[in-house]
PDB file of C-alpha atoms in Angstrom:
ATOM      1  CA  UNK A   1      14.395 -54.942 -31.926  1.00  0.00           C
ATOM      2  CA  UNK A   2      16.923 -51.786 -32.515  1.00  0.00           C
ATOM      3  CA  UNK A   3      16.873 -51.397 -28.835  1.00  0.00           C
ATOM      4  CA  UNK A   4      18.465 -54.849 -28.673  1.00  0.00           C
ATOM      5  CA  UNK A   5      22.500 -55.563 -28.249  1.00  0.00           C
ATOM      6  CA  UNK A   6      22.915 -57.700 -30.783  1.00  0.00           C
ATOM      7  CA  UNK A   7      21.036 -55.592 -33.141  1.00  0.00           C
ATOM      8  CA  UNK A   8      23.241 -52.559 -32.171  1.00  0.00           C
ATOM      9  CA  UNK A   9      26.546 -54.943 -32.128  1.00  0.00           C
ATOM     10  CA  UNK A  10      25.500 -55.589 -36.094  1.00  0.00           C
ATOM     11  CA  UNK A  11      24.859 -51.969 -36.771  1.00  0.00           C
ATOM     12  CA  UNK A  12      28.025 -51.151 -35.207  1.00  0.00           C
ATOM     13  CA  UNK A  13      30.054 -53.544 -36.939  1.00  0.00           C
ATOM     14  CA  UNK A  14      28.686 -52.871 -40.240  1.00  0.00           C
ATOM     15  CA  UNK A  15      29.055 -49.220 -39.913  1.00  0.00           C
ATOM     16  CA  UNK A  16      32.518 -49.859 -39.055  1.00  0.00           C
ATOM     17  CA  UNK A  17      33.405 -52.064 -42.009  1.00  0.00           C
ATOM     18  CA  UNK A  18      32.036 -49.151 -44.142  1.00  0.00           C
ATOM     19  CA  UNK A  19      33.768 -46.253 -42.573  1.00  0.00           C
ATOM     20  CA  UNK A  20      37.138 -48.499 -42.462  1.00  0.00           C
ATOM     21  CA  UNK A  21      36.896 -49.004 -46.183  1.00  0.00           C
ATOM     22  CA  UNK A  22      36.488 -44.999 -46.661  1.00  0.00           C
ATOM     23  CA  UNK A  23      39.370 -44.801 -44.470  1.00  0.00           C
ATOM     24  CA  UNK A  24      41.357 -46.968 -46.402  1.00  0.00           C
ATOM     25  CA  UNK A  25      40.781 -45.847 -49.821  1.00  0.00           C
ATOM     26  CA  UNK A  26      40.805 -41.891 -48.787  1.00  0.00           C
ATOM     27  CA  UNK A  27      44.338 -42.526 -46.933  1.00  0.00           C
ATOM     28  CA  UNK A  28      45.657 -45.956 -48.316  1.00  0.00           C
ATOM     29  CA  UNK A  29      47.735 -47.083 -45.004  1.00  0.00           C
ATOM     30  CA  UNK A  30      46.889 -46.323 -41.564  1.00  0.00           C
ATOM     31  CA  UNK A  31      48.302 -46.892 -38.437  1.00  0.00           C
ATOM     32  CA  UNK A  32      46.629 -49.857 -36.963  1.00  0.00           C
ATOM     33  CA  UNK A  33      46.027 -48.283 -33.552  1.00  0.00           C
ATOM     34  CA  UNK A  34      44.105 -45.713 -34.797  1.00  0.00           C
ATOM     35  CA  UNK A  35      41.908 -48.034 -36.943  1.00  0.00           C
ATOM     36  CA  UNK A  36      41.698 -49.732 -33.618  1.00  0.00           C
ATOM     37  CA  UNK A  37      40.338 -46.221 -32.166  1.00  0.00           C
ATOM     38  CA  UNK A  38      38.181 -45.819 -34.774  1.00  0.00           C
ATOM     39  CA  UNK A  39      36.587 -49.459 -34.099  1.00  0.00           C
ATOM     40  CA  UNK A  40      35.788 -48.319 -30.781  1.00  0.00           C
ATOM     41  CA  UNK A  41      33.428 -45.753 -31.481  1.00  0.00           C
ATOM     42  CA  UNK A  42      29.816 -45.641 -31.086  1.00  0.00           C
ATOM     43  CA  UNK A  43      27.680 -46.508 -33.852  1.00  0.00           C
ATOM     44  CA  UNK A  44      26.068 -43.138 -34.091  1.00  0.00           C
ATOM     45  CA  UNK A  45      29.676 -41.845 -33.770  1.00  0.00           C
ATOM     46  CA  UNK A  46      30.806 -43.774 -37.019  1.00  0.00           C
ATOM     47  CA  UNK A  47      27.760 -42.493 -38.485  1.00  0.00           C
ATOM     48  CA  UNK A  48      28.967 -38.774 -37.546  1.00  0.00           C
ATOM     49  CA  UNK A  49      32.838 -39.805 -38.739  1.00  0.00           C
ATOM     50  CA  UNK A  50      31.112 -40.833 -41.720  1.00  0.00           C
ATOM     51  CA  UNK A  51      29.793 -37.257 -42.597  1.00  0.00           C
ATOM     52  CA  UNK A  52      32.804 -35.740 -41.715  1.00  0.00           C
ATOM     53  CA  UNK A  53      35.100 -37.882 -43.521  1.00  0.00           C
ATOM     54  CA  UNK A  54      34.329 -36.178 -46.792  1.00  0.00           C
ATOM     55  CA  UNK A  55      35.670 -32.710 -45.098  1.00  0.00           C
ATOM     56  CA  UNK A  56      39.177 -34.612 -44.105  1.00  0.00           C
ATOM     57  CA  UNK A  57      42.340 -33.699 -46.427  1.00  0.00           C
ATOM     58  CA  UNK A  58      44.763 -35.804 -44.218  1.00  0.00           C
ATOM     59  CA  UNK A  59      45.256 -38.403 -41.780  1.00  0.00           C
ATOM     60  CA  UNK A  60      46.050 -35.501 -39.190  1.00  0.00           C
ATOM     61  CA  UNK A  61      42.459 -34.057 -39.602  1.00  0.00           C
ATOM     62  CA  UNK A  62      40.901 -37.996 -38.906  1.00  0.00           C
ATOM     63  CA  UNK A  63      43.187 -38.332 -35.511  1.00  0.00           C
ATOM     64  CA  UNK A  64      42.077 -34.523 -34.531  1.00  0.00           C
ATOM     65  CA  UNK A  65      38.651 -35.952 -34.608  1.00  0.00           C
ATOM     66  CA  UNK A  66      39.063 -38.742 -32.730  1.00  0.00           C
ATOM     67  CA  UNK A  67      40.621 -37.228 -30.311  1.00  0.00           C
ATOM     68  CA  UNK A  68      37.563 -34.458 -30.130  1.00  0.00           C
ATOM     69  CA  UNK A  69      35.447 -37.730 -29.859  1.00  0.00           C
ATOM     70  CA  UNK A  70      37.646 -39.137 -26.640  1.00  0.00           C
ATOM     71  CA  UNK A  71      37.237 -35.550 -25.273  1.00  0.00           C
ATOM     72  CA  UNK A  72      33.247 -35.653 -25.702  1.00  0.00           C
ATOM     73  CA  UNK A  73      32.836 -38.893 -23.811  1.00  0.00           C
TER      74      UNK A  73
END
């Protein structure tokens, strides 16, 4: 069953609706593209942003590792 698409579509979502309300209440407003970036990611790569959320001081640090993320792929 966690092989399945639908099951990894859920995880996905749900791991993005946590890590966007992290996102929100560490940084109040950001820019809606980069949210958009961030709901592109892998599951296991919100998982990862999740962890390394707590080291961020600034929105600069988040779109740094995004962009590390694009560079991975």
């Amino acid at each position: 069953m966690k092989e399945s698409v639908i099951y990894q579509d859920i995880v996905q979502k749900e791991a993005f609706k946590l890590i966007s309300r992290q996102l929100k209440r560490r940084f109040s407003d950001i820019d809606g593209s980069l949210v958009e970036q961030v709901r592109n990611l892998s599951a296991e790569q919100l998982e990862n942003l999740g962890e390394a959320l707590l080291a961020f001081l600034e929105v600069a640090d988040l779109v740094a590792w995004v962009e590390q993320q694009k560079e991975e792929k």
